[in-house]
Amino acid sequence: MTEGKIIKALSGFYYVQTNNEVLECRGRGLFRKKNITPLVGDLVVLERTEDQKGYITEIKPRKNKLDRPPIANIDQGLIVCSATMPDFSATLLDRFLVLVESKHITPIIVITKIDLLDDDELENIQHVKQMYEEIGYDVELVNASAGSDLSNLEKYFANKITTIIGQSGVGKSSLLNAIHPSLEIKTDEISVSLGRGKHTTRHVELIEIGGGLVADTPGFSLLDLDEIEAEELAMYFPEMNEIQHACRFRGCLHHKEPHCAVKQAVEDKTINQQRYNHYLHFLNEISLRKPRY
C-alpha cells in the first residue's frame, strides 16, 4: 500500500502525488456505493497495479472541504476581488470571507486591477485595505497584467494548500499566470455588456508554486449560506466574535437584543458600520431560508 495526495481530478481519473512520482488512479467501486467522491487535496491510500497505475482504497479524514470548487484539506484561500471591471463589491467580499471562515480556512484578500483606477478610486481602495487589515486580514493590492511583479504573493504559498476564490472576471487565472508564467492558464476577455468574464478553468488541479500547492479554480458569482446557522454567523466576523462574549444575553444575534456589545461597538465606531450592515443582511438571508428536514 502507498499513501499520497490527489493533485488532479479529470474524467474519473485521480492523479496522486506520492513521495517521488505521480500515479494515475481510479477509485474503488465501494466509493460509488457509499456515494463518496475523492477530491483534489485528499490524502489517500492506494494500491499499485502492474501497469504502474493504481486504485484508491482509502480516503483519510478531511479537515475541511469545499463543494465549489471541489477540493479538500485547504489551508488558506486567496480571495481575489477586482477594483474595477467588475467593480469592487464589499458585500461579495464579506460573503466570501464568511464562507472561508466557516470552513476554518485562513483568508488572504487580493484586490486586482488597481492600475486601472484614478486617484480618488485608488484612495478609496486604500481605505478598504486599511479597514480589513485592522480586523486582522492580510490584504494585497496588485496589478495582475503581464509583466507585473507579484513576488510579494509567493510568501503566502510555502507549505500550504491554497485555493483561489472569486467571481468570474476578477483575474484569478491572470494572477496565477503572472506569478508563474509557465502555467499559461487560459483567460478570456471580460464581457463589456455583463461586466464579468467567462468560466475558463475546466478542472481542479494543484500546482506547485512558491514551495506549496495552489489550485486555480472556476470563478463563481453567487454564494449561498446554506450551511451556516444564525447563531454561528457572528463567529465568522472576527471583530464581532472577539467581543460577543460581553453581550448580556447568551445567544445574542446582535440585532434587536438590548445590552449588545456588538451593537455598542458599531455605535462607538470600533466595528465598521458597513461590515455590520452586511452581517444583518446575511442574518436576514439565513432567517428566510426554508427549514431543512
C-alpha positions as semicolon CSV with decimal commas, in nm:
position;residue;x (nm);y (nm);z (nm)
1;M;0,000;0,000;0,000
2;T;0,115;0,354;-0,082
3;E;-0,002;0,688;0,058
4;G;-0,025;1,012;-0,134
5;K;-0,223;1,324;-0,213
6;I;-0,463;1,377;-0,503
7;I;-0,331;1,671;-0,703
8;K;-0,561;1,648;-1,006
9;A;-0,901;1,502;-1,091
10;L;-1,012;1,467;-1,452
11;S;-1,276;1,249;-1,621
12;G;-1,287;0,989;-1,345
13;F;-0,910;0,962;-1,308
14;Y;-0,722;1,081;-0,999
15;Y;-0,357;1,178;-1,017
16;V;-0,190;1,101;-0,684
17;Q;0,140;1,255;-0,577
18;T;0,347;1,009;-0,374
19;N;0,695;1,073;-0,240
20;N;0,864;1,060;-0,577
21;E;0,607;1,020;-0,855
22;V;0,253;1,091;-0,973
23;L;0,033;0,786;-1,034
24;E;-0,286;0,776;-1,241
25;C;-0,554;0,609;-1,028
26;R;-0,916;0,504;-1,028
27;G;-1,140;0,494;-0,724
28;R;-1,262;0,161;-0,590
29;G;-1,626;0,077;-0,655
30;L;-1,701;0,094;-0,282
31;F;-1,673;0,475;-0,300
32;R;-1,958;0,487;-0,553
33;K;-2,169;0,255;-0,339
34;K;-2,117;0,484;-0,038
35;N;-2,167;0,798;-0,250
36;I;-1,814;0,915;-0,170
37;T;-1,619;1,114;-0,427
38;P;-1,241;1,151;-0,392
39;L;-1,141;1,518;-0,407
40;V;-0,830;1,707;-0,507
41;G;-0,639;1,763;-0,184
42;D;-0,745;1,433;-0,030
43;L;-0,482;1,224;0,148
44;V;-0,536;0,870;0,022
45;V;-0,411;0,514;0,040
46;L;-0,367;0,343;-0,296
47;E;-0,288;0,000;-0,428
48;R;-0,050;-0,013;-0,721
49;T;-0,126;-0,220;-1,030
50;E;0,120;-0,393;-1,261
51;D;0,099;-0,117;-1,522
52;Q;0,232;0,142;-1,274
53;K;-0,111;0,284;-1,214
54;G;-0,332;0,228;-0,913
55;Y;-0,661;0,214;-0,729
56;I;-0,753;0,441;-0,438
57;T;-0,859;0,218;-0,149
58;E;-0,897;0,466;0,136
59;I;-0,955;0,839;0,185
60;K;-0,806;0,980;0,505
61;P;-1,027;1,204;0,724
62;R;-1,061;1,558;0,585
63;K;-1,012;1,872;0,791
64;N;-1,240;2,065;0,554
65;K;-1,377;2,069;0,201
66;L;-1,540;2,299;-0,050
67;D;-1,809;2,193;-0,296
68;R;-1,743;2,477;-0,541
69;P;-1,463;2,416;-0,628
70;P;-1,445;2,052;-0,516
71;I;-1,128;2,047;-0,306
72;A;-1,033;1,919;0,040
73;N;-0,783;1,993;0,318
74;I;-0,736;2,358;0,226
75;D;-0,508;2,567;0,448
76;Q;-0,584;2,908;0,305
77;G;-0,790;3,087;0,043
78;L;-0,677;3,377;-0,173
79;I;-1,000;3,574;-0,211
80;V;-0,947;3,764;-0,535
81;C;-1,155;4,077;-0,595
82;S;-1,119;4,329;-0,872
83;A;-1,100;4,700;-0,803
84;T;-1,289;4,759;-1,128
85;M;-1,433;4,566;-1,427
86;P;-1,625;4,424;-1,239
87;D;-1,649;4,695;-0,974
88;F;-1,526;4,619;-0,624
89;S;-1,805;4,478;-0,405
90;A;-1,753;4,481;-0,027
91;T;-2,073;4,278;0,011
92;L;-1,939;4,000;-0,209
93;L;-1,601;4,010;-0,034
94;D;-1,767;3,974;0,307
95;R;-1,975;3,686;0,176
96;F;-1,660;3,508;0,060
97;L;-1,495;3,580;0,395
98;V;-1,785;3,430;0,589
99;L;-1,773;3,113;0,376
100;V;-1,397;3,079;0,412
101;E;-1,404;3,146;0,788
102;S;-1,684;2,889;0,832
103;K;-1,462;2,624;0,671
104;H;-1,169;2,711;0,901
105;I;-0,964;2,829;0,605
106;T;-0,729;3,125;0,652
107;P;-0,835;3,405;0,414
108;I;-0,598;3,637;0,229
109;I;-0,758;3,925;0,038
110;V;-0,612;4,014;-0,302
111;I;-0,756;4,315;-0,490
112;T;-0,654;4,322;-0,857
113;K;-0,655;4,576;-1,142
114;I;-0,554;4,872;-0,924
115;D;-0,362;5,013;-1,221
116;L;-0,700;5,093;-1,383
117;L;-0,811;5,326;-1,102
118;D;-0,798;5,705;-1,092
119;D;-0,654;5,879;-0,786
120;D;-0,986;5,903;-0,598
121;E;-1,073;5,539;-0,665
122;L;-0,728;5,428;-0,555
123;E;-0,760;5,626;-0,232
124;N;-1,092;5,452;-0,164
125;I;-0,936;5,108;-0,217
126;Q;-0,652;5,204;0,016
127;H;-0,914;5,281;0,285
128;V;-1,071;4,939;0,221
129;K;-0,729;4,776;0,262
130;Q;-0,668;4,957;0,590
131;M;-1,009;4,862;0,730
132;Y;-0,966;4,490;0,661
133;E;-0,608;4,493;0,790
134;E;-0,732;4,647;1,115
135;I;-0,968;4,349;1,150
136;G;-0,665;4,122;1,113
137;Y;-0,674;4,013;0,749
138;D;-0,377;4,017;0,511
139;V;-0,461;4,238;0,212
140;E;-0,257;4,275;-0,108
141;L;-0,325;4,526;-0,386
142;V;-0,192;4,405;-0,721
143;N;-0,193;4,458;-1,094
144;A;-0,223;4,112;-1,247
145;S;-0,139;4,211;-1,604
146;A;0,155;4,057;-1,785
147;G;0,490;4,170;-1,652
148;S;0,366;4,268;-1,306
149;D;0,587;4,188;-1,009
150;L;0,380;3,962;-0,785
151;S;0,667;3,812;-0,589
152;N;0,511;3,950;-0,269
153;L;0,231;3,693;-0,304
154;E;0,462;3,392;-0,316
155;K;0,546;3,427;0,053
156;Y;0,196;3,302;0,137
157;F;0,225;2,972;-0,051
158;A;0,508;2,784;0,124
159;N;0,399;2,452;0,280
160;K;0,030;2,533;0,229
161;I;-0,257;2,415;0,013
162;T;-0,412;2,732;-0,125
163;T;-0,729;2,775;-0,325
164;I;-0,806;3,077;-0,539
165;I;-1,160;3,210;-0,479
166;G;-1,353;3,484;-0,656
167;Q;-1,621;3,563;-0,909
168;S;-1,555;3,530;-1,281
169;G;-1,360;3,808;-1,443
170;V;-1,168;3,932;-1,140
171;G;-0,838;3,800;-1,276
172;K;-0,772;3,472;-1,092
173;S;-0,613;3,295;-1,389
174;S;-0,426;3,610;-1,491
175;L;-0,297;3,637;-1,136
176;L;-0,153;3,286;-1,141
177;N;-0,009;3,337;-1,490
178;A;0,172;3,646;-1,361
179;I;0,306;3,460;-1,056
180;H;0,402;3,152;-1,258
181;P;0,421;3,240;-1,633
182;S;0,489;2,881;-1,744
183;L;0,134;2,782;-1,641
184;E;-0,021;2,954;-1,944
185;I;-0,371;2,917;-1,793
186;K;-0,636;3,017;-2,046
187;T;-0,805;3,352;-1,987
188;D;-1,094;3,521;-2,167
189;E;-1,175;3,885;-2,219
190;I;-1,429;4,049;-1,992
191;S;-1,776;4,084;-2,139
192;V;-1,835;4,459;-2,163
193;S;-2,212;4,419;-2,150
194;L;-2,212;4,187;-1,849
195;G;-1,905;4,322;-1,672
196;R;-1,779;3,973;-1,596
197;G;-1,564;3,707;-1,750
198;K;-1,637;3,360;-1,877
199;H;-1,551;3,047;-1,681
200;T;-1,213;2,948;-1,826
201;T;-1,083;2,689;-1,577
202;R;-1,219;2,343;-1,657
203;H;-1,090;2,120;-1,378
204;V;-0,926;2,145;-1,037
205;E;-0,553;2,087;-1,019
206;L;-0,294;2,155;-0,751
207;I;0,007;2,331;-0,898
208;E;0,341;2,370;-0,721
209;I;0,410;2,739;-0,661
210;G;0,634;2,903;-0,403
211;G;0,700;2,582;-0,212
212;G;0,332;2,499;-0,175
213;L;0,036;2,371;-0,376
214;V;-0,212;2,612;-0,533
215;A;-0,545;2,532;-0,701
216;D;-0,672;2,751;-0,981
217;T;-1,048;2,713;-0,963
218;P;-1,359;2,815;-1,156
219;G;-1,495;3,157;-1,071
220;F;-1,848;3,191;-0,940
221;S;-2,062;3,495;-0,862
222;L;-2,323;3,356;-0,619
223;L;-2,262;3,214;-0,273
224;D;-2,530;3,069;-0,052
225;L;-2,506;3,044;0,325
226;D;-2,696;2,716;0,349
227;E;-2,451;2,551;0,586
228;I;-2,438;2,841;0,834
229;E;-2,685;2,884;1,121
230;A;-2,792;3,225;1,251
231;E;-2,632;3,157;1,591
232;E;-2,296;3,088;1,422
233;L;-2,278;3,382;1,185
234;A;-2,105;3,632;1,416
235;M;-1,827;3,378;1,473
236;Y;-1,721;3,435;1,114
237;F;-1,686;3,812;1,162
238;P;-1,365;3,816;1,370
239;E;-1,422;4,164;1,513
240;M;-1,765;4,054;1,638
241;N;-1,653;3,713;1,759
242;E;-1,385;3,879;1,970
243;I;-1,634;4,076;2,183
244;Q;-1,966;3,891;2,165
245;H;-1,896;3,720;2,500
246;A;-1,962;4,064;2,654
247;C;-2,323;4,069;2,533
248;R;-2,570;4,046;2,821
249;F;-2,770;3,760;2,674
250;R;-2,628;3,425;2,570
251;G;-2,722;3,351;2,210
252;C;-2,741;3,722;2,124
253;L;-2,782;3,771;1,749
254;H;-2,664;4,134;1,771
255;H;-2,977;4,264;1,605
256;K;-3,269;4,364;1,828
257;E;-3,137;4,244;2,164
258;P;-3,063;4,503;2,437
259;H;-2,722;4,540;2,603
260;C;-2,542;4,405;2,298
261;A;-2,164;4,455;2,293
262;V;-2,150;4,430;1,913
263;K;-2,416;4,699;1,856
264;Q;-2,236;4,920;2,109
265;A;-1,908;4,872;1,921
266;V;-2,078;4,974;1,598
267;E;-2,212;5,284;1,770
268;D;-1,863;5,358;1,907
269;K;-1,722;5,306;1,554
270;T;-1,484;5,031;1,666
271;I;-1,676;4,795;1,435
272;N;-1,726;4,916;1,080
273;Q;-2,088;5,011;1,007
274;Q;-2,078;4,863;0,657
275;R;-1,950;4,530;0,786
276;Y;-2,228;4,526;1,045
277;N;-2,484;4,604;0,773
278;H;-2,355;4,307;0,576
279;Y;-2,387;4,091;0,887
280;L;-2,752;4,194;0,923
281;H;-2,813;4,127;0,553
282;F;-2,667;3,775;0,584
283;L;-2,858;3,716;0,909
284;N;-3,184;3,806;0,736
285;E;-3,098;3,578;0,444
286;I;-3,040;3,289;0,684
287;S;-3,364;3,360;0,873
288;L;-3,564;3,346;0,547
289;R;-3,411;3,015;0,446
290;K;-3,656;2,729;0,413
291;P;-3,635;2,478;0,700
292;R;-3,426;2,169;0,636
293;Y;-3,558;1,830;0,744
